[in-house]
Short mmCIF file of C-alpha atoms in Angstrom, two decimals:
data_model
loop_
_atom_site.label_atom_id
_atom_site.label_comp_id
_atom_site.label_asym_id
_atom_site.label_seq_id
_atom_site.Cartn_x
_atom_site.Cartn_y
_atom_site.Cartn_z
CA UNK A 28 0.00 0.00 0.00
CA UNK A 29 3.08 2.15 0.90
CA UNK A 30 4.84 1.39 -2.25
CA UNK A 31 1.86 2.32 -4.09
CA UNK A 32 1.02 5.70 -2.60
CA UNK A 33 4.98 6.19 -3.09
CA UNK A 34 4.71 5.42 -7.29
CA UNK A 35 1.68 7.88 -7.13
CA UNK A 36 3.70 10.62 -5.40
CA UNK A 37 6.29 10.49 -7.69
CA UNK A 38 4.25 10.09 -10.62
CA UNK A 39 2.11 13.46 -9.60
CA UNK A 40 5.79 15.05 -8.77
CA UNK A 41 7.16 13.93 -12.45
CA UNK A 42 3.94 14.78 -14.39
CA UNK A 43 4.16 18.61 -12.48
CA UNK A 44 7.78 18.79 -13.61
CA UNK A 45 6.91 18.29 -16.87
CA UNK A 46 4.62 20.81 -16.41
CA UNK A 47 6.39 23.31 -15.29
CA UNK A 48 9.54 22.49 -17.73
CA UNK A 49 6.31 22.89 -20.82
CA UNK A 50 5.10 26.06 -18.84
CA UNK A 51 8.51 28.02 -18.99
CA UNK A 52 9.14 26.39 -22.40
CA UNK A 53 6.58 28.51 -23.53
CA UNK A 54 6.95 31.46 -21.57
CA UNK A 55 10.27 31.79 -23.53
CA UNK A 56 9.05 31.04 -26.91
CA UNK A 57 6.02 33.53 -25.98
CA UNK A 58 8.56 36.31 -25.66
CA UNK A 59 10.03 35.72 -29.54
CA UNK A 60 7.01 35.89 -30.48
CA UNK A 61 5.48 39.34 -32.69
CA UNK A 62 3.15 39.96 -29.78
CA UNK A 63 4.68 39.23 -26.46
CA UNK A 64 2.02 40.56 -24.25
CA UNK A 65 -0.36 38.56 -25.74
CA UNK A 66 1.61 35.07 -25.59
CA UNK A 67 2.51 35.45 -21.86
CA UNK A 68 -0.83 35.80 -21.28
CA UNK A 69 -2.39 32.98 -22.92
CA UNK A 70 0.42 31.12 -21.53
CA UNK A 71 -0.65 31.93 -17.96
CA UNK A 72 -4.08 30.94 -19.04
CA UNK A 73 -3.97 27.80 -20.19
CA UNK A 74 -1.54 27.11 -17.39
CA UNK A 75 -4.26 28.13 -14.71
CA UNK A 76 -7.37 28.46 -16.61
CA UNK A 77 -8.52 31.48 -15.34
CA UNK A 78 -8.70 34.97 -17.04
CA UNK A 79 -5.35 36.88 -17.92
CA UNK A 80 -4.81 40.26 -18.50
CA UNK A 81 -1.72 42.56 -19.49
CA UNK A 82 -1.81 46.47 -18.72
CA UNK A 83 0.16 49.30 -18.95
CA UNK A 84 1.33 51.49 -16.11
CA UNK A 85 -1.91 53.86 -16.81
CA UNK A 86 -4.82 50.86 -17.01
CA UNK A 87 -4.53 50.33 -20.97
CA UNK A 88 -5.09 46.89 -21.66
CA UNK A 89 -2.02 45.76 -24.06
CA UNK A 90 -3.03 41.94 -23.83
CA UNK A 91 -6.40 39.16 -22.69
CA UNK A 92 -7.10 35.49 -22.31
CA UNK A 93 -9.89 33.23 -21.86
CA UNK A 94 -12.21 36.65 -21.96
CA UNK A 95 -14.03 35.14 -24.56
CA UNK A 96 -14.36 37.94 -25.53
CA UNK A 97 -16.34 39.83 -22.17
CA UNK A 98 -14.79 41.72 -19.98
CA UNK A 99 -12.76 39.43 -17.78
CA UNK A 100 -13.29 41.42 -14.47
CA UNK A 101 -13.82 44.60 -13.89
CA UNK A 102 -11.19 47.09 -14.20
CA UNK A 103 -9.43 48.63 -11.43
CA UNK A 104 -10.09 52.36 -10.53
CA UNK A 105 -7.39 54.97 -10.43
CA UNK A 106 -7.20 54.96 -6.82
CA UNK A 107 -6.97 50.76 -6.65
CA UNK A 108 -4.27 50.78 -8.87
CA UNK A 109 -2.10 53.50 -6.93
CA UNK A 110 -2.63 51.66 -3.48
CA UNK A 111 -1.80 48.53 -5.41
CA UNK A 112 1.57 49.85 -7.06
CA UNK A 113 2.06 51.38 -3.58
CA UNK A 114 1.91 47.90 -1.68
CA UNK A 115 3.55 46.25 -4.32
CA UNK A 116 6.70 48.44 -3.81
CA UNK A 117 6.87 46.85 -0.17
CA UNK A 118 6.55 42.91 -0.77
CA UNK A 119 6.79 40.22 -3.72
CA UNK A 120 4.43 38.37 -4.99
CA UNK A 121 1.28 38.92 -6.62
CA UNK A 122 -1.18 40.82 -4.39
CA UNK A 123 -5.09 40.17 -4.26
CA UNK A 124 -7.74 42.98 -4.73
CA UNK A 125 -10.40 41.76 -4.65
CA UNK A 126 -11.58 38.76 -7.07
CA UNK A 127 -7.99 39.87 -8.86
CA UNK A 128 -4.42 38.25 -8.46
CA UNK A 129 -2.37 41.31 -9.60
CA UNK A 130 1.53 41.05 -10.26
CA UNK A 131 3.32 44.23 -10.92
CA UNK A 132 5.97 44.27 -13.37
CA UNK A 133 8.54 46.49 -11.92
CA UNK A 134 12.73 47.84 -12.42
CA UNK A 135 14.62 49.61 -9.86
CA UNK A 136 10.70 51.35 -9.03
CA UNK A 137 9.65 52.08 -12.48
CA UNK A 138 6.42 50.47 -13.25
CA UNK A 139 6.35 49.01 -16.22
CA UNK A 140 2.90 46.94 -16.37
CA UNK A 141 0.62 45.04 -14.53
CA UNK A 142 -0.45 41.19 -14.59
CA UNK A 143 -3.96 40.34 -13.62
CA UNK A 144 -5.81 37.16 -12.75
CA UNK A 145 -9.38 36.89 -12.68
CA UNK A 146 -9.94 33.76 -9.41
CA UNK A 147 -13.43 34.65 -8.28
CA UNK A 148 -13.23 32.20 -6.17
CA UNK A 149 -9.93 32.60 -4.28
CA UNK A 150 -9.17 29.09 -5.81
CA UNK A 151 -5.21 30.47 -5.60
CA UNK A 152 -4.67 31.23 -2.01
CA UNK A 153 -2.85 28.76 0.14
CA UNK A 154 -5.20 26.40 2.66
CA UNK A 155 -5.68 27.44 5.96
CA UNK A 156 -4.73 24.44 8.08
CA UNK A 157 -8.72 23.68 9.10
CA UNK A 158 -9.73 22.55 5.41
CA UNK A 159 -6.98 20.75 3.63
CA UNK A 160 -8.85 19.27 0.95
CA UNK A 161 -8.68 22.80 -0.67
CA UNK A 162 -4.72 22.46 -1.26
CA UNK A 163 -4.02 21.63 -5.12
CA UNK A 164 -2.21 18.71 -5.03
CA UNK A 165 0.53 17.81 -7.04
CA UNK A 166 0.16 17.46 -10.61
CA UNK A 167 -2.59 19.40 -10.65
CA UNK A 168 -3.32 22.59 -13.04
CA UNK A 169 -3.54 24.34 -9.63
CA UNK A 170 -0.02 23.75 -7.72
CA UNK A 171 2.74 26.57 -8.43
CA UNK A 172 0.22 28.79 -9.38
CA UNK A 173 1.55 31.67 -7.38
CA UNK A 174 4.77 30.86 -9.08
CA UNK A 175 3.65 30.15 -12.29
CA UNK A 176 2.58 34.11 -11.68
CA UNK A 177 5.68 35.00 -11.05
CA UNK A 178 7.45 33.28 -13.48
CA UNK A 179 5.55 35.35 -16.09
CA UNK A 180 5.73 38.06 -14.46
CA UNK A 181 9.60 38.27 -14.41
CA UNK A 182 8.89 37.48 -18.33
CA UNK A 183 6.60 40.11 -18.89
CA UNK A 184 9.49 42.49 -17.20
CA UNK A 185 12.41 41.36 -19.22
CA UNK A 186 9.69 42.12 -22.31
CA UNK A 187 8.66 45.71 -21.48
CA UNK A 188 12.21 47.07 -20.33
CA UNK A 189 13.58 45.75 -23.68
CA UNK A 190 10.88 47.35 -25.22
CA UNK A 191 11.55 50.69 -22.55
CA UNK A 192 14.87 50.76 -23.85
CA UNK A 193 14.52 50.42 -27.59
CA UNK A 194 11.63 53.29 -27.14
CA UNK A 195 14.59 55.28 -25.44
CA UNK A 196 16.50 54.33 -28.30
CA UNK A 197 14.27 55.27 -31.12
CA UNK A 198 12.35 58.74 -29.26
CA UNK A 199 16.49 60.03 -29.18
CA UNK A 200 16.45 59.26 -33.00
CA UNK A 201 13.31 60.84 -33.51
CA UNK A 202 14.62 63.76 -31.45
CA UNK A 203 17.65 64.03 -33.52
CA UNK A 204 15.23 63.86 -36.96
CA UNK A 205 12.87 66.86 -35.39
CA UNK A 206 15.70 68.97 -34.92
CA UNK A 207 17.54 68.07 -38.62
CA UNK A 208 13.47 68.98 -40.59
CA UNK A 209 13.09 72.38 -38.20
CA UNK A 210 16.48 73.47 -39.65
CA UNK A 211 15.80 75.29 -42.94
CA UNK A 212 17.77 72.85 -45.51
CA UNK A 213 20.94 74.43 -47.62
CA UNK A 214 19.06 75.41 -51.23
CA UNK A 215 22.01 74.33 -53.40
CA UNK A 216 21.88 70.43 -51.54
CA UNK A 217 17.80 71.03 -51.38
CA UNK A 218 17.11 67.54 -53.09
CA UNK A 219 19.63 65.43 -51.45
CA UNK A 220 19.05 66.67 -48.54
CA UNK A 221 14.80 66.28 -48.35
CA UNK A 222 15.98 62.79 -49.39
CA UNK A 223 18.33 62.75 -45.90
CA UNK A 224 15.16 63.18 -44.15
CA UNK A 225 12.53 61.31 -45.71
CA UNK A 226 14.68 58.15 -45.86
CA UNK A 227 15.68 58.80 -41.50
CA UNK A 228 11.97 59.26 -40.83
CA UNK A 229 11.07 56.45 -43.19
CA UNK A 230 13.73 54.08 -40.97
CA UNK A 231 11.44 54.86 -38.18
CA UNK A 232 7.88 54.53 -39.69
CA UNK A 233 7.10 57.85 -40.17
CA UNK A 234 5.59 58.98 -43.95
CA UNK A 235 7.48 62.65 -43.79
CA UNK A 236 6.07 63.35 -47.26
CA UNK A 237 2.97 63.44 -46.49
CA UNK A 238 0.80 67.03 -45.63
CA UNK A 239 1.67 67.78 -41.72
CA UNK A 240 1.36 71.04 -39.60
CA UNK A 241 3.43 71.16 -36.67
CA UNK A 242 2.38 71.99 -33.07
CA UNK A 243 3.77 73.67 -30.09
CA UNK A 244 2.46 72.55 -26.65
CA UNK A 245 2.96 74.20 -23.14
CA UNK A 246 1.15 72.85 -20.37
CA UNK A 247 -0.23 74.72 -17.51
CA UNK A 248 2.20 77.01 -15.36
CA UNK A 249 4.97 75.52 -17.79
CA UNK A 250 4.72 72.46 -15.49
CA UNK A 251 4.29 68.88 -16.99
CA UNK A 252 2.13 66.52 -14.58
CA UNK A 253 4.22 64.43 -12.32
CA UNK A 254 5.43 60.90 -12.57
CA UNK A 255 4.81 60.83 -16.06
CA UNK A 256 6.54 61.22 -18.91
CA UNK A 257 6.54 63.81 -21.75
CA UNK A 258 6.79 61.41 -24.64
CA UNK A 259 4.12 59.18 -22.92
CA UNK A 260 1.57 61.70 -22.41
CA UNK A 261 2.11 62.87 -25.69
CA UNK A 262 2.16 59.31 -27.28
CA UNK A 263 -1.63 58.82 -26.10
CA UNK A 264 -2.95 61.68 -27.22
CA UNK A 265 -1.63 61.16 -30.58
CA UNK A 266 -2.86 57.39 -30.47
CA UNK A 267 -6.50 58.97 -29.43
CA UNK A 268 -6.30 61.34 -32.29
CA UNK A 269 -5.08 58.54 -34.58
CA UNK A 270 -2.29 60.99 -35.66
CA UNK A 271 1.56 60.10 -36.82
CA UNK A 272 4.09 62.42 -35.69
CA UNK A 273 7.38 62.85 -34.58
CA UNK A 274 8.61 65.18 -31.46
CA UNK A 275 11.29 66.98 -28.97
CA UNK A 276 11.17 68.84 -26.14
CA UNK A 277 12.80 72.34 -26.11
CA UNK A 278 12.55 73.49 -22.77
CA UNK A 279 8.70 72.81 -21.11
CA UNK A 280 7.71 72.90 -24.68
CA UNK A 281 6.99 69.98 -26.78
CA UNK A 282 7.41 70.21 -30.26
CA UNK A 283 5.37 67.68 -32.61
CA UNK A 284 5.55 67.31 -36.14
CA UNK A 285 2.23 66.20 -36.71
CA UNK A 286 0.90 63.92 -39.74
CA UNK A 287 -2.79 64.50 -40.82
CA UNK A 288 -5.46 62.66 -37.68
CA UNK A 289 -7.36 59.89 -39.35
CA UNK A 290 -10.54 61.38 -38.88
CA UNK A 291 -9.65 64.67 -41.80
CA UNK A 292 -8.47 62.04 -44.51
CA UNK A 293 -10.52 61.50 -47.48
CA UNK A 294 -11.07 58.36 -49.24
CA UNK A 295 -7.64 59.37 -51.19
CA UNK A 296 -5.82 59.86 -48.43
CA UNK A 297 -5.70 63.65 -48.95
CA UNK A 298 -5.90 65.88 -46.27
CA UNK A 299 -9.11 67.77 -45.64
CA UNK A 300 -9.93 71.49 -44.16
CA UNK A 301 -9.69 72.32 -41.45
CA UNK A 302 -6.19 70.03 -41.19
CA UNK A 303 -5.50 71.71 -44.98
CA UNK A 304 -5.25 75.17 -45.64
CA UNK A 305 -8.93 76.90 -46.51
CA UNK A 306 -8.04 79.10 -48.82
CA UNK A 307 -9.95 76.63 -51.34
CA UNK A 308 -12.96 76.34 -49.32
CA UNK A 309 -14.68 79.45 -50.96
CA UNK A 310 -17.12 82.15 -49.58
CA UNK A 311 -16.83 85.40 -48.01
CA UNK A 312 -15.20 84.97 -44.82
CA UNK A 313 -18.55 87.55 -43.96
CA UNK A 314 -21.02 85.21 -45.13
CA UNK A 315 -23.20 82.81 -43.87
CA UNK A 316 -21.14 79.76 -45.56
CA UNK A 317 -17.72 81.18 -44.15
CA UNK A 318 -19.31 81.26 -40.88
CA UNK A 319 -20.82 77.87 -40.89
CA UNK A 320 -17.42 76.24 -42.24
CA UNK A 321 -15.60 78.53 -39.25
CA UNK A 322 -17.98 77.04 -37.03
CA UNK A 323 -17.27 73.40 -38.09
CA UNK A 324 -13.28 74.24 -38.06
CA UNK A 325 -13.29 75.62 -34.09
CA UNK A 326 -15.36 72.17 -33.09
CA UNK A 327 -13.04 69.69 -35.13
CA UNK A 328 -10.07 71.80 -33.62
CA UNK A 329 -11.79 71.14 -30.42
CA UNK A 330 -11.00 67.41 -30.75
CA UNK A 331 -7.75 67.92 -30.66
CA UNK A 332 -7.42 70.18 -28.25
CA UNK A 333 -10.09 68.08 -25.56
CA UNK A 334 -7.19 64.82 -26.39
CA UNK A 335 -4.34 67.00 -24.64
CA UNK A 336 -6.03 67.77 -22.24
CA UNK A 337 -7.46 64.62 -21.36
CA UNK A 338 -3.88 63.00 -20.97
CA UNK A 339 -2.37 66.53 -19.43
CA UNK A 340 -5.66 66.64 -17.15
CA UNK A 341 -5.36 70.08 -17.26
CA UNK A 342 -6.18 72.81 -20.14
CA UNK A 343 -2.49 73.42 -21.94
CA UNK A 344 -1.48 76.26 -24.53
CA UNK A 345 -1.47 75.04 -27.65
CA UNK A 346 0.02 77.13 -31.33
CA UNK A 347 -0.64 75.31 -34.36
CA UNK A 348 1.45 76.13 -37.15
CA UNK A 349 0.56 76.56 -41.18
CA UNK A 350 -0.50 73.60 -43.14
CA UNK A 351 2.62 72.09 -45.44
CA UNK A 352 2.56 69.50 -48.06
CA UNK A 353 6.62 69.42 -48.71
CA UNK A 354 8.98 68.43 -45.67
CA UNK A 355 11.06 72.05 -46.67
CA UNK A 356 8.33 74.08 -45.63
CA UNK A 357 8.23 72.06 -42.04
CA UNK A 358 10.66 74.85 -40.72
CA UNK A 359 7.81 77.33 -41.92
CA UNK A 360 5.54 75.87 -39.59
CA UNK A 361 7.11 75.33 -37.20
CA UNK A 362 7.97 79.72 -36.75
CA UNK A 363 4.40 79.72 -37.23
CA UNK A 364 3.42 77.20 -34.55
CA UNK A 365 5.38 79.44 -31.84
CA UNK A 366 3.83 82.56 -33.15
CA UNK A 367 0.81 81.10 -32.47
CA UNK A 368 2.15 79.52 -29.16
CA UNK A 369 3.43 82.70 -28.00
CA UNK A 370 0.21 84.81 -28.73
CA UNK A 371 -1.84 82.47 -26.54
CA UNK A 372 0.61 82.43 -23.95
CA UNK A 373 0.40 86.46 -23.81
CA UNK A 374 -3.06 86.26 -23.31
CA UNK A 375 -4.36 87.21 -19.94
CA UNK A 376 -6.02 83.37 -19.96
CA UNK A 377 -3.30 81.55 -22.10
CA UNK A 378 -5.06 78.47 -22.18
CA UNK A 379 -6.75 77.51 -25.13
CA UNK A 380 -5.38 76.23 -29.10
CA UNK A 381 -4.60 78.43 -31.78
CA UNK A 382 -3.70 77.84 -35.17
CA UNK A 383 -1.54 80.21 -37.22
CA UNK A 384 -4.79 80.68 -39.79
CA UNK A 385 -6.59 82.72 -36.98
CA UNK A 386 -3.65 85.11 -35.84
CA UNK A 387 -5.13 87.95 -38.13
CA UNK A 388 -2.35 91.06 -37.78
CA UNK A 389 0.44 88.26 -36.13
CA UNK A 390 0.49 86.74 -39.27
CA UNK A 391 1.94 89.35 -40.87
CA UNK A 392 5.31 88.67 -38.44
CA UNK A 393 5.96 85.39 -39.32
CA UNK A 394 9.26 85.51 -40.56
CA UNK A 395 12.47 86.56 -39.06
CA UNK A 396 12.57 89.54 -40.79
CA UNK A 397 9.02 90.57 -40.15
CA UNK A 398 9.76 90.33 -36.22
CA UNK A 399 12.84 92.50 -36.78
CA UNK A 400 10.53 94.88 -39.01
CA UNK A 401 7.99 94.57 -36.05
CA UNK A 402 10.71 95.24 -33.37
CA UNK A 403 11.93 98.36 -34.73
CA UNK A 404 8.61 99.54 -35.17
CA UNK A 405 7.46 99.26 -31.63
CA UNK A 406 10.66 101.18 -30.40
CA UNK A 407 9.88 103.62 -32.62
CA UNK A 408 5.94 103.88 -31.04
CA UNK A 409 6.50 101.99 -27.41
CA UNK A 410 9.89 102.47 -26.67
CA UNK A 411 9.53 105.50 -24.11
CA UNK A 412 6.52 103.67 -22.08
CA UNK A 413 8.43 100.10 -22.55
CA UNK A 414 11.91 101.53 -20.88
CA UNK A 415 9.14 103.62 -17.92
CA UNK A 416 7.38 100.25 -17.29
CA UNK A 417 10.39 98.35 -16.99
CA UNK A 418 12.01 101.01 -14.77
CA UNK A 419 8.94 101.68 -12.83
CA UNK A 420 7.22 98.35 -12.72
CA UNK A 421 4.40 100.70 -13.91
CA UNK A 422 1.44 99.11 -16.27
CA UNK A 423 1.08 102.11 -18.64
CA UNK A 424 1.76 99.76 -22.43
CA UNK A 425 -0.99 97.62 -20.95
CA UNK A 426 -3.08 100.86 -19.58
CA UNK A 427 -2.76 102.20 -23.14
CA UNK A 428 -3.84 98.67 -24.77
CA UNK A 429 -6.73 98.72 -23.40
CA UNK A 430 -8.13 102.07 -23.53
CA UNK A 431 -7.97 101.07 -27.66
CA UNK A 432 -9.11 97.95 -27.17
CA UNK A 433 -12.38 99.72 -25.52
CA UNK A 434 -12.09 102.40 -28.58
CA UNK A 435 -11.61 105.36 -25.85
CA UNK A 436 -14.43 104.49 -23.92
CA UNK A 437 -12.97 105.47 -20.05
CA UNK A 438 -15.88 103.56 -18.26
CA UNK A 439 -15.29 100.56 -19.68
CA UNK A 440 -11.33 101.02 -19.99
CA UNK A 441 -11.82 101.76 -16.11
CA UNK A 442 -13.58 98.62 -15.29
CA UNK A 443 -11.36 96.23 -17.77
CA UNK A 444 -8.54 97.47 -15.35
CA UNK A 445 -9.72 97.62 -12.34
CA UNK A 446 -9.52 101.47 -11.56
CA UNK A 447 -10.93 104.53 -10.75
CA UNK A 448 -11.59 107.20 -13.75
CA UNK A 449 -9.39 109.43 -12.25
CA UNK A 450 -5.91 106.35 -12.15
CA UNK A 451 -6.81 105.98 -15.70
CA UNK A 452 -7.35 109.99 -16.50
CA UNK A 453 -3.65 110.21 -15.00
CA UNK A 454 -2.04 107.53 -16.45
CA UNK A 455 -3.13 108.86 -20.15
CA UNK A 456 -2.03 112.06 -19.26
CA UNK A 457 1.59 110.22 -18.66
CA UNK A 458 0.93 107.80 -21.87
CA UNK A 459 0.68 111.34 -23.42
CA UNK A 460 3.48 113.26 -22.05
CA UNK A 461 6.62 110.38 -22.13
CA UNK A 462 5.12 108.94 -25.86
CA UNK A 463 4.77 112.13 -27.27
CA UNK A 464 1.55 111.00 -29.54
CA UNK A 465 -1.82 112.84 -29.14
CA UNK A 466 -4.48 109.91 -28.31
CA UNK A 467 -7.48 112.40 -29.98
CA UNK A 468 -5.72 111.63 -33.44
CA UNK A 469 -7.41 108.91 -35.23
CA UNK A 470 -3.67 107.47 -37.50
CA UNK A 471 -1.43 108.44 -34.04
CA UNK A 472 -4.56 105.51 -32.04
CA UNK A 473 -4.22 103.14 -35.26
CA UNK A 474 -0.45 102.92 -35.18
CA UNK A 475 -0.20 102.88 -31.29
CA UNK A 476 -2.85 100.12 -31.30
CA UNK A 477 -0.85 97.95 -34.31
CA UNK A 478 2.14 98.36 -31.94
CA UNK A 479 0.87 97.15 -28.78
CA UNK A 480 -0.12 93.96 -31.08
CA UNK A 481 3.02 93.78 -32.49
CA UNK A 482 4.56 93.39 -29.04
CA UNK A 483 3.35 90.14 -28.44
CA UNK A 484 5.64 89.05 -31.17
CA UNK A 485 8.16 91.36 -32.14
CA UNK A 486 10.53 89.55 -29.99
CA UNK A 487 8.91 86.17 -28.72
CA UNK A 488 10.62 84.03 -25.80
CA UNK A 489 12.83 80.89 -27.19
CA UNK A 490 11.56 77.84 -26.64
CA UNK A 491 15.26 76.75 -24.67
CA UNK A 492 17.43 73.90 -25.08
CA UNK A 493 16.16 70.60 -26.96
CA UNK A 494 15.41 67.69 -24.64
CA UNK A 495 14.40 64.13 -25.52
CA UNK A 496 10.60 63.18 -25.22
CA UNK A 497 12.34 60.34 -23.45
CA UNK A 498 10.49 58.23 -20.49
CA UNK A 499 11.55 59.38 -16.95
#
C-alpha cells in the first residue's frame, strides 16, 4: 500500500515537472514571439485556466485570455491601482484585490505593467490548516500557481524594459530627426538633402512626405504633470487622435511634427480642411457659408485640443502652425506654430489652441525679418513707455492697450482694469506726455494700437534647449 502511494507521489511530482519544464518552455518562446504581451498571457491561461490580462502602467489593456471575448473582471479604478503599485513596492508576490491576483511588473521602481488574474473564487490562495482538501495537489493545473505568476511576471518584465529601452533608443532618433526637418535645408543640396530626411523618418515609420502642420504645446504654469513622462503623455494623445508624428522637447515645450489625424483624410488619403489650408474652401469669410465652415473648423479643432487635455488633465497652450505639403516648408511651420504659441501664452487666460490661420495682424510677423521689421517699429511707437514700465514696474503699455481695445471708452477702460476714472485719466495724461503721440488723433490711435499687437511678437521668448521626449 506504501509502495503504491509512493509510485503515485512520484508520478504526480514527475507529471508537475513536466509541467512546469512545458510552462517556462513557452513562456520563452512567448517572448520571440510578434506579440509578447499577448503570448505570456495565454500562456498563464492555459496554465491556470482562469482569465489573464496585461496592462500598462496607466490601465490600458495591451493583452487578454480566456475573456471570450467579455470583460474578464472589472477594471481597477485609479485609486486601486495607486494603493496597489504602492503595496507592491513593499513585498513580492502577486497581491489580491479583490476577485484579482495582480503582479506588478517592476525595475529599480519604475512600473512598467501590470499582470492580472481573474480567481473569483480565491481558488489560488494557500489552505488554511482547518480545510486541507482545498490544497491543489501535485500534478494538478492548480499547484505553483503563485509561481507560475511569477514566473511570467519576471517574463513580462524582461519584455517591457527591452521594449523601454529600444523606445529610449528610437524617441532620441526621432529627437535628432525633429531637430535636422526644423532646420531650414541648404538650397544648393535642397534635393539630397529632403531625401536625408525622408529616408531617417522612413527608418522609423514615419511617412514625412505626407501634408503635416506642426504643433507647439505648453502645459499649464509651464509644469508637466508628475510621474509621467513627456513622450508618454504625448504618445496617447496622438494614439486617441489617430495621428503620426514625430517630437522633442525644447525646454517645457513639446514640439510635434504632426501627420494628418485619421478622422480629416478622405477616401484618397488627402488631407481635408480644417487640417489643410482653406483658402480653397470658398465664400466670403462675412457670409453665412464662411461662418458655418468657421464654425465646423473651431469644433473639429476642439477634438484635438479636448485629447491634450485629457492626458495633461489640465487645459495646456497650444500654437498650431501653417498647413505644409513638402517636408522644406516644415521649418515654416514650425515659426508659425510658436507665433501662435506665443500669442496664446500672452493672453491674460493663455489656455486655449490656436492655429496660425486665426492670428489675423500676427500673421503678418511670421518671418524673421518681419519680427525684426515689427521690433523696430514698436521702439519707434513703445519704446519711451516700454523703458518707464520696466524702470517703474508701472502698467502704462498695458493701460494704453486697453483704452484702444475699448475704442476710448474710459468707463469701460476703467472697469477692464480695475480702476478709478481718475488712475486711468492720469495715467493717459503720462501715456501722453513720455510717448509724445496725441491719443485724440485717429492714425497716431491706429499705429499705437498695431504696436501694442506687435509686441506680443516682435521679440517672442525661445523655446530653450532641446530635450528628448524620453520616459523618466
Amino acid at each position: 500500500m506504501d509502495a503504491r502511494t509512493d509510485r503515485e507521489v512520484r508520478t504526480e511530482v514527475e507529471a508537475a515537472l513536466a509541467r512546469e519544464y512545458r510552462f517556462q518552455e513557452q513562456l520563452s518562446q512567448a517572448l520571440i514571439t510578434d506579440l509578447p504581451e499577448q503570448g505570456i498571457a495565454d500562456v498563464l491561461h492555459g496554465h491556470l485556466g482562469l482569465g489573464v490580462t496585461v496592462e500598462d502602467p496607466f490601465g490600458r489593456v495591451l493583452a487578454r485570455a480566456g475573456a471570450h471575448g467579455r470583460e474578464p473582471f472589472p477594471r481597477l479604478t485609479r485609486a486601486q491601482r495607486d494603493r496597489l503599485v504602492d503595496a507592491a513596492r513593499r513585498v513580492s508576490g502577486p497581491l489580491r484585490a479583490r476577485h484579482q491576483l495582480a503582479s506588478v511588473a517592476a525595475s529599480h521602481g519604475i512600473v512598467l505593467g501590470l499582470l492580472v488574474v481573474l480567481d473569483p473564487e480565491s481558488s489560488l490562495e494557500p489552505s488554511d490548516g482547518r480545510t486541507p482538501e482545498s490544497d491543489a495537489r501535485a500534478g494538478s493545473h492548480r499547484a505553483g500557481a503563485l509561481h507560475a505568476i511569477g514566473l511570467a511576471t519576471s517574463a513580462l518584465t524582461l519584455h517591457l524594459l527591452h521594449r523601454r529601452h529600444l523606445a529610449r533608443t528610437e524617441l532620441r532618433l526621432r529627437h535628432d530627426l525633429v531637430e535636422m526637418v526644423l532646420l531650414e535645408p541648404a538650397e544648393d543640396d535642397l534635393a539630397a538633402e529632403i531625401d536625408r530626411r525622408v529616408g531617417r523618418a522612413s527608418a522609423l515609420s514615419h511617412d514625412l512626405t505626407g501634408p503635416h502642420r506642426v504643433m507647439a504645446l505648453q502645459p499649464c504654469d509651464g509644469r508637466w504633470p508628475d510621474g509621467e513622462a513627456v513622450g508618454d503623455l504625448v504618445e496617447r494623445a496622438a494614439r486617441d487622435l489617430d495621428m503620426p508624428y514625430l517630437g522633442t522637447l525644447r525646454g517645457q515645450i513639446a514640439i510635434l511634427v504632426c501627420g494628418t489625424p485619421s478622422a480629416w483624410l478622405d477616401g484618397g488619403g488627402n488631407a481635408m480642411t480644417p487640417w489643410s489650408d482653406r483658402g480653397d474652401s470658398g465664400g466670403r469669410r462675412g457670409d453665412d457659408r464662411a461662418a458655418r465652415r468657421d464654425s465646423r473648423s473651431r469644433a473639429a479643432w476642439r477634438v484635438v485640443y479636448d485629447a491634450f487635455i485629457r492626458v495633461l488633465r489640465q487645459a495646456p497652450a497650444l500654437g498650431v502652425g501653417g498647413f505644409v505639403d513638402r517636408p522644406e516648408h516644415l521649418p515654416r511651420s514650425y515659426r508659425e506654430a510658436m507665433q501662435a504659441l506665443t500669442v496664446r501664452l500672452r493672453h491674460d487666460d493663455p489656455r486655449g489652441l490656436v492655429t496660425f490661420e486665426d492670428l489675423g495682424l500676427y500673421r503678418l510677423l511670421a518671418t524673421p525679418q518681419g519680427r525684426r521689421e515689427a521690433h523696430a517699429y514698436v521702439e519707434d511707437w513703445l519704446g519711451a513707455l516700454l523703458a518707464y514700465d520696466a524702470d517703474r514696474q508701472a502698467d502704462l503699455v498695458h493701460t494704453l492697450e486697453s483704452y484702444l481695445d475699448h475704442s476710448g471708452n474710459y468707463d469701460d477702460t476703467a472697469a477692464a482694469l480695475h480702476i478709478h476714472r481718475s488712475t486711468l485719466r492720469y495715467r493717459l495724461q503720462r501715456i501722453r506726455e513720455l510717448s509724445g503721440h496725441d491719443l485724440a488723433h485717429a492714425d497716431t490711435r491706429l499705429n499705437l494700437h498695431v504696436a501694442v499687437r506687435a509686441a506680443v511678437v516682435a521679440d517672442p521668448p525661445g523655446a530653450g534647449p532641446s530635450e528628448h521626449l524620453t520616459p523618466q
